[in-house]
CSV table of C-alpha atoms (C1' of nucleotides) in Angstrom, one decimal:
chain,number,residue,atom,x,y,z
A,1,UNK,CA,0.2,98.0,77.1
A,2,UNK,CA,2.5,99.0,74.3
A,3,UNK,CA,3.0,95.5,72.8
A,4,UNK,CA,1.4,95.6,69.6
A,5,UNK,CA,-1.1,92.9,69.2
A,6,UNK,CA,-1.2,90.2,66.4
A,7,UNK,CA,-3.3,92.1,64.3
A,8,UNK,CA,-2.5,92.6,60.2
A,9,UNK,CA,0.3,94.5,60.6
A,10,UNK,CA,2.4,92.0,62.4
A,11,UNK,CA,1.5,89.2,59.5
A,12,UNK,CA,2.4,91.7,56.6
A,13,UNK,CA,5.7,92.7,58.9
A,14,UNK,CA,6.5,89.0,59.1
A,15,UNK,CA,5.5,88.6,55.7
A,16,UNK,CA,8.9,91.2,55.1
A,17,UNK,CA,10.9,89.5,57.2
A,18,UNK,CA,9.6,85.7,55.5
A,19,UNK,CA,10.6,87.5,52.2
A,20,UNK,CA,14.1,87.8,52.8
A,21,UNK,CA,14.1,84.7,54.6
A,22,UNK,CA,15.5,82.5,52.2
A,23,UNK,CA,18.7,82.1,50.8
A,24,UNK,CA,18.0,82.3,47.2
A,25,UNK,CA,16.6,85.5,47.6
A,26,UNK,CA,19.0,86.8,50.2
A,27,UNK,CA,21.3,86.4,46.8
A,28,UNK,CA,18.8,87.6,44.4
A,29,UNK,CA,18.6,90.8,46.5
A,30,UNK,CA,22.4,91.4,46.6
A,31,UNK,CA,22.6,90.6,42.8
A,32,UNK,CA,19.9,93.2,42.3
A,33,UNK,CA,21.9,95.6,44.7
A,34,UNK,CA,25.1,95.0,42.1
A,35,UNK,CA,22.7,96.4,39.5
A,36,UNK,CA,19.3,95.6,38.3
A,37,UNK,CA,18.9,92.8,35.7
A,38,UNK,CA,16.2,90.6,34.0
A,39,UNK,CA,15.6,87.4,34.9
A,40,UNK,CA,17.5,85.7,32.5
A,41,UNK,CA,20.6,87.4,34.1
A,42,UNK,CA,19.5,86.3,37.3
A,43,UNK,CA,18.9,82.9,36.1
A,44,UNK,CA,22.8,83.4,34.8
A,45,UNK,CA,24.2,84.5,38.0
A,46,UNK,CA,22.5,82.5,40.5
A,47,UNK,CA,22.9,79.2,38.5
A,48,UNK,CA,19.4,78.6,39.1
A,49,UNK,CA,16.4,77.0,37.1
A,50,UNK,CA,14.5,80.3,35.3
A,51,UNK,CA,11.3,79.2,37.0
A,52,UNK,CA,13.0,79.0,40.3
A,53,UNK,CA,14.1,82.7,39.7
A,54,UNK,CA,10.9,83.7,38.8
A,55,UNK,CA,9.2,82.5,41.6
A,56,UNK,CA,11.2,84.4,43.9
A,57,UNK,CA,10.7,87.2,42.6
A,58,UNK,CA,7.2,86.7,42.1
A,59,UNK,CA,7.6,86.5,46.0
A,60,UNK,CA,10.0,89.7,46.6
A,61,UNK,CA,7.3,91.7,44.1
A,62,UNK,CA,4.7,91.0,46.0
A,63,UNK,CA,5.8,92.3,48.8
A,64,UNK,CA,6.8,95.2,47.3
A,65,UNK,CA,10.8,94.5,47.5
A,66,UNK,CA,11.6,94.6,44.5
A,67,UNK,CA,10.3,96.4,41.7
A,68,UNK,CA,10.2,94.8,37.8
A,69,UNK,CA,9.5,97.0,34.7
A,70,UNK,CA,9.3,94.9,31.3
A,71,UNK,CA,11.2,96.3,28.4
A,72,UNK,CA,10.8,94.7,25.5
A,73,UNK,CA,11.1,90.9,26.1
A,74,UNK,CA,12.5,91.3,29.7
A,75,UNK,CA,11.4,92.4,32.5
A,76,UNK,CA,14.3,94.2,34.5
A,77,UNK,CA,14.2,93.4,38.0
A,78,UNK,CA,15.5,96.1,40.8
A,79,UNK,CA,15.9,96.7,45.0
A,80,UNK,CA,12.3,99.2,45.8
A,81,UNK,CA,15.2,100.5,47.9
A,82,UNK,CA,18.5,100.0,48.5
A,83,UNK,CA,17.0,100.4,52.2
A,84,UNK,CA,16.6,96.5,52.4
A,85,UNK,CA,20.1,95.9,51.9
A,86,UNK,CA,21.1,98.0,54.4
A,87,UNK,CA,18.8,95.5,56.5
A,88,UNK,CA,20.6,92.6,55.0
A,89,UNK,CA,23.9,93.9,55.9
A,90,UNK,CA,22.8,94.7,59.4
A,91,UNK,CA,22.1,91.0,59.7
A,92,UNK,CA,24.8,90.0,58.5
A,93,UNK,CA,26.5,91.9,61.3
A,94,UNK,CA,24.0,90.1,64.1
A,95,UNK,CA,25.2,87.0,62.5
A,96,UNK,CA,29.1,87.8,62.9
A,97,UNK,CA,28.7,89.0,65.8
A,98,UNK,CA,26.9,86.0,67.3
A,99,UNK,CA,29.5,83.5,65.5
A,100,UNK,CA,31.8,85.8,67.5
A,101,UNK,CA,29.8,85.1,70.8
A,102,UNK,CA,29.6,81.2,70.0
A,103,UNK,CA,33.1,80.6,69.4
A,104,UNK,CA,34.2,82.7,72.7
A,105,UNK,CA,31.6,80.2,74.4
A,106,UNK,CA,33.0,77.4,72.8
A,107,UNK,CA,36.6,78.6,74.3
A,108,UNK,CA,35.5,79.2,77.5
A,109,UNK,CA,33.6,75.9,77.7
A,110,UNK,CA,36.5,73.9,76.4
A,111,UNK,CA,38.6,75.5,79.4
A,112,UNK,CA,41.9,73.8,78.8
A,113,UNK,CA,42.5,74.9,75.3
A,114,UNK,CA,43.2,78.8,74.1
A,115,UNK,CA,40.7,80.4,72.0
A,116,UNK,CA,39.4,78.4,69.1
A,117,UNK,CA,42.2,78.8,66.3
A,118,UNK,CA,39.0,78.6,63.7
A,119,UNK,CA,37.1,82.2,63.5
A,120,UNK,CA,34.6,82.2,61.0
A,121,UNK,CA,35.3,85.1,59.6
A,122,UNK,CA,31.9,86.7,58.0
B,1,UNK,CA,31.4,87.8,40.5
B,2,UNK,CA,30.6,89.9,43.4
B,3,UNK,CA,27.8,88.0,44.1
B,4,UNK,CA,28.0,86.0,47.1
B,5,UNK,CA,27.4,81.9,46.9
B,6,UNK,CA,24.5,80.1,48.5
B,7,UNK,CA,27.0,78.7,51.2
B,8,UNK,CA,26.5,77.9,54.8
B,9,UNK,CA,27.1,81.3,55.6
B,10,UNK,CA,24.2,82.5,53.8
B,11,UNK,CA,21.9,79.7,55.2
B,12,UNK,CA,22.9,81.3,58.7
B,13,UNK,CA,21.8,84.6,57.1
B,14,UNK,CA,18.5,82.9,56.2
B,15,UNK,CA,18.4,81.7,59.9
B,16,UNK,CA,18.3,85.0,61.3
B,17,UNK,CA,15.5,86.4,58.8
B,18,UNK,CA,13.1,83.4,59.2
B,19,UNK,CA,13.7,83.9,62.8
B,20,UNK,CA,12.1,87.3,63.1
B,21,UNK,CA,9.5,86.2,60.4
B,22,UNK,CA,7.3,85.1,62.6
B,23,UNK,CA,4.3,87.2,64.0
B,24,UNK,CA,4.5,85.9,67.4
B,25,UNK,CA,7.7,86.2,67.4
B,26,UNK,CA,8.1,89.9,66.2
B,27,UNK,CA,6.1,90.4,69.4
B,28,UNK,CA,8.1,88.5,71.6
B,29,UNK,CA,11.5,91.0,70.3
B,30,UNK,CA,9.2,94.1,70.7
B,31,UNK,CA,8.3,92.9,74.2
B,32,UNK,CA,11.7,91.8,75.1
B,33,UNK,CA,12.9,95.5,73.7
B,34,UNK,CA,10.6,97.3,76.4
B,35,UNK,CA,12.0,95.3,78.9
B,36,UNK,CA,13.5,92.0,79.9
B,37,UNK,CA,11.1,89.2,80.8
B,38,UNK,CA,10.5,85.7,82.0
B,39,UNK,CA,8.8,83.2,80.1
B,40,UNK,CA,5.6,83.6,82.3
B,41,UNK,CA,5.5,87.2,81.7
B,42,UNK,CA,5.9,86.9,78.2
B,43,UNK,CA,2.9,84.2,78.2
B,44,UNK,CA,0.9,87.0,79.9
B,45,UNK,CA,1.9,89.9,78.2
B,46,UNK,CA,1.2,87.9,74.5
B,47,UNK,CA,-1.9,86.2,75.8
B,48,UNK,CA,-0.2,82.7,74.2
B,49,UNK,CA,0.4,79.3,75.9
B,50,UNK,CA,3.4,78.4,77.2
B,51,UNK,CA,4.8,76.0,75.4
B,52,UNK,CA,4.3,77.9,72.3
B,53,UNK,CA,6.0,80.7,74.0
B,54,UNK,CA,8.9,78.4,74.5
B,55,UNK,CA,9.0,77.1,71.6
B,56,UNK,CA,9.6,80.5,69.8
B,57,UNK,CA,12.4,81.7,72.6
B,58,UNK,CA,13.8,78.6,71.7
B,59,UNK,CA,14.8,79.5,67.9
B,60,UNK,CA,15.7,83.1,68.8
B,61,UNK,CA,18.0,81.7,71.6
B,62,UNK,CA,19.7,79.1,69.2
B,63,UNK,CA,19.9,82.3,66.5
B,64,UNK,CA,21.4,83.9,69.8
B,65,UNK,CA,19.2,86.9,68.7
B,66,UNK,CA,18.1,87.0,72.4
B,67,UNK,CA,19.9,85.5,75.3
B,68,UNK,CA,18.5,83.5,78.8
B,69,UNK,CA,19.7,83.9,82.5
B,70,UNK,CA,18.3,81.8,84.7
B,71,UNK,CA,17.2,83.0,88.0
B,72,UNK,CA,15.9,81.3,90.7
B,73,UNK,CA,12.6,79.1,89.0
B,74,UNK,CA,12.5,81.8,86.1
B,75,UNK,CA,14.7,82.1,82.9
B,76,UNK,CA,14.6,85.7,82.0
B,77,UNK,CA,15.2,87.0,78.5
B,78,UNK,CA,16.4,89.6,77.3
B,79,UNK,CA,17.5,90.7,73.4
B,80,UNK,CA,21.3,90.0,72.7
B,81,UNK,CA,21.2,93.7,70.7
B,82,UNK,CA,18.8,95.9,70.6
B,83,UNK,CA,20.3,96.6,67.1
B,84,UNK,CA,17.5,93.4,66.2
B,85,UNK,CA,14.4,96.4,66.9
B,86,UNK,CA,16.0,98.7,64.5
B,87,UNK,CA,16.1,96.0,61.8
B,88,UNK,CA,12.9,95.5,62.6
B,89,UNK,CA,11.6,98.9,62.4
B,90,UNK,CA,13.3,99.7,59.5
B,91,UNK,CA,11.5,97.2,57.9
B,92,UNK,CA,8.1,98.2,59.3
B,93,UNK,CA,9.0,101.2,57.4
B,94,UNK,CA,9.6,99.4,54.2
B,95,UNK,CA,6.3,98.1,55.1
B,96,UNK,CA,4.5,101.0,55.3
B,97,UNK,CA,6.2,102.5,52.2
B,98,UNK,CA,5.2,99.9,50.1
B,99,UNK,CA,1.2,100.2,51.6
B,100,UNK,CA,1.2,104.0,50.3
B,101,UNK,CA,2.7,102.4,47.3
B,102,UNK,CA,0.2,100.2,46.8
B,103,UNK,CA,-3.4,102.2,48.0
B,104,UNK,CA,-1.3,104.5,45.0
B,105,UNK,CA,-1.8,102.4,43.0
B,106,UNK,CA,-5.1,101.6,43.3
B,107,UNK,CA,-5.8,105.2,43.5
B,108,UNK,CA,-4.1,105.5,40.2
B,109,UNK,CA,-5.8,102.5,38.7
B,110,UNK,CA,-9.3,103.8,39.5
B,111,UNK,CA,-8.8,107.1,38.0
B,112,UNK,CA,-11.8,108.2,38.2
B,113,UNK,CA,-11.8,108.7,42.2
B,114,UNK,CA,-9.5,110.6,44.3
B,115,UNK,CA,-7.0,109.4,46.1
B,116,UNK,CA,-8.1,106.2,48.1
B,117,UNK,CA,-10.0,107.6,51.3
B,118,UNK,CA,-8.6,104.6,53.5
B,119,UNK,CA,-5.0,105.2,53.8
B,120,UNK,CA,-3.5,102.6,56.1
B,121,UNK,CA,-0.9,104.0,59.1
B,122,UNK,CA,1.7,101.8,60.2
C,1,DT,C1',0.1,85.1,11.5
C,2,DG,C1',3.9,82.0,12.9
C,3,DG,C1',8.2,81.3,15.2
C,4,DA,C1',11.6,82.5,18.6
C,5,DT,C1',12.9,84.3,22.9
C,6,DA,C1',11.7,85.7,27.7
C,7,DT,C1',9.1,85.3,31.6
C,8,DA,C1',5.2,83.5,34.5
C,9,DT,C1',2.3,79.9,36.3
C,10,DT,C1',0.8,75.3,37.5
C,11,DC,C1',1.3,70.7,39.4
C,12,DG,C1',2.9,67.1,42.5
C,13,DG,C1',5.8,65.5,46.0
C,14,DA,C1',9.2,66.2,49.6
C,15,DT,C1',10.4,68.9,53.4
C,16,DA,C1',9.8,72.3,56.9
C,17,DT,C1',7.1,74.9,60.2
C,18,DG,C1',3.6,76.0,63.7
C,19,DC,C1',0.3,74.7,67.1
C,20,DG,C1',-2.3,72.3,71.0
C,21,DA,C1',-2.0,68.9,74.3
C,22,DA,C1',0.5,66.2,77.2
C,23,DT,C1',4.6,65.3,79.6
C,24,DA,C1',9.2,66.0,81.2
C,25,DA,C1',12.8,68.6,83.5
C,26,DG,C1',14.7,72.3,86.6
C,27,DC,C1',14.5,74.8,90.8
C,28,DA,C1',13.1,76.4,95.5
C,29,DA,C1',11.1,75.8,100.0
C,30,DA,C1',9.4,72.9,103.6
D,1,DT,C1',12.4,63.8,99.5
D,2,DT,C1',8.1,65.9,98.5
D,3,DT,C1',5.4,69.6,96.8
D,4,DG,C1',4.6,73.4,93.9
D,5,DC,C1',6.1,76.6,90.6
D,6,DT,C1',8.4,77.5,86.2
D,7,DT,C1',10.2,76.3,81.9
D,8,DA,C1',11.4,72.9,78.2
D,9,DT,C1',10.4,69.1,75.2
D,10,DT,C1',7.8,65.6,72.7
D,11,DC,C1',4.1,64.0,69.8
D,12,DG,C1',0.7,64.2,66.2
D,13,DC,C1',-1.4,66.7,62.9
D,14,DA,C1',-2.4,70.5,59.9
D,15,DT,C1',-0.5,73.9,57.0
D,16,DA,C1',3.0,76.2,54.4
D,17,DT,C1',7.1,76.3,51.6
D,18,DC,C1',10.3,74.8,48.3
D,19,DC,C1',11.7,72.7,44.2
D,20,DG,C1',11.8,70.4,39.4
D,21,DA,C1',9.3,69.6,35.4
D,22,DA,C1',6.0,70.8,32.3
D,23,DT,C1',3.2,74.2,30.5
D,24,DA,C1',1.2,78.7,29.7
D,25,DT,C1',1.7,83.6,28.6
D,26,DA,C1',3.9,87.7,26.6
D,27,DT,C1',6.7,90.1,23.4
D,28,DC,C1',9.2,90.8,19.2
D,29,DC,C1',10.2,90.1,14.5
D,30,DA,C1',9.9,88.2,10.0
DNA sequence: TGGATATATTCGGATATGCGAATAAGCAAA
DNA sequence: TTTGCTTATTCGCATATCCGAATATATCCA
């Protein structure tokens, strides 16, 4: 059988996919992508509570996401790769697509009207 | 500020990431991917009761990451992309990037042995 | 060393998630 | 309609996650 069982693998993939699971970090990543920054900037950016940011990266470190490298005070936070963005954006396009795929639904459901004038545009 | 704001679009974002960060669930796409199945196939194939089984279909159908067509007594799923495997393979890479990171690090840290015998393959 | 700045961690409570067990609901054939 | 098969949903509980507030740690400079 070629389905992988639920061994460690599939809890340290899912701990990945956790990681990005949440939308302050989906934005933390992105920021990071812009360029790196400490977490004061962060903390700027995000309008966010510092331990909040801190947190979150303490999450995205640990799973090796995102990298941070103190220099002096700070500690400059950047993408391990701008690889996981590219994941993000993929996402992103799942997402658009399937908002796509709703609203046709929605039109075709509600028969007696034309296509829905609102397209979330992503 | 290029930086995009924590709006509802970016909770959908989050939707779709938690919804693949979940073990069984990553093997529920993976077995999808081979080939379309029915719910009792799934149970089979993942060794998992039903209603869990269910359960998870359920949040990837409302993400519409896979899709359902009923037929006869059995609802078979199927993925709605397979684009969904290559996000999740490209993280799997991540994955294993970052575990040759790390047993590098540990190598590094204990300097006085060679490079760490068990090296983990994804 | 002492003070100021920057970052990390802890604590407690609210919310969310996952699971097993039981049950409900949908469909087909007699 | 009744029976059997398949899938979906509900319930209760345990666990995990998130956040704000407070506190601890780390670094630099005087």
């Amino acid at each position: 059988m070629a389905i992988p069982s639920l061994d460690e693998l599939d809890l340290l993939h899912s701990h990945i996919c956790t990681a990005v699971g949440d939308p302050k970090r989906i934005q933390i990543l992105y920021a990071l992508y812009e360029q790196p920054r400490n977490v004061s900037a962060l903390v700027e950016a995000l309008a966010t509570p510092q331990p909040t940011i801190s947190r979150h990266l303490t999450v995205l470190r640990d799973r090796s996401i995102v990298v941070a490298k103190r220099e002096g005070q700070s500690v400059i936070y950047s993408l391990s790769t701008p690889q996981i963005i590219e994941i993000l954006d993929a996402m992103r396009q799942i997402l658009r697509d399937s908002l796509d795929h709703k609203s046709n639904l929605l039109a075709n459901e509600d028969s007696s009207e034309a296509i829905t004038g609102e397209t979330i545009t992503v």
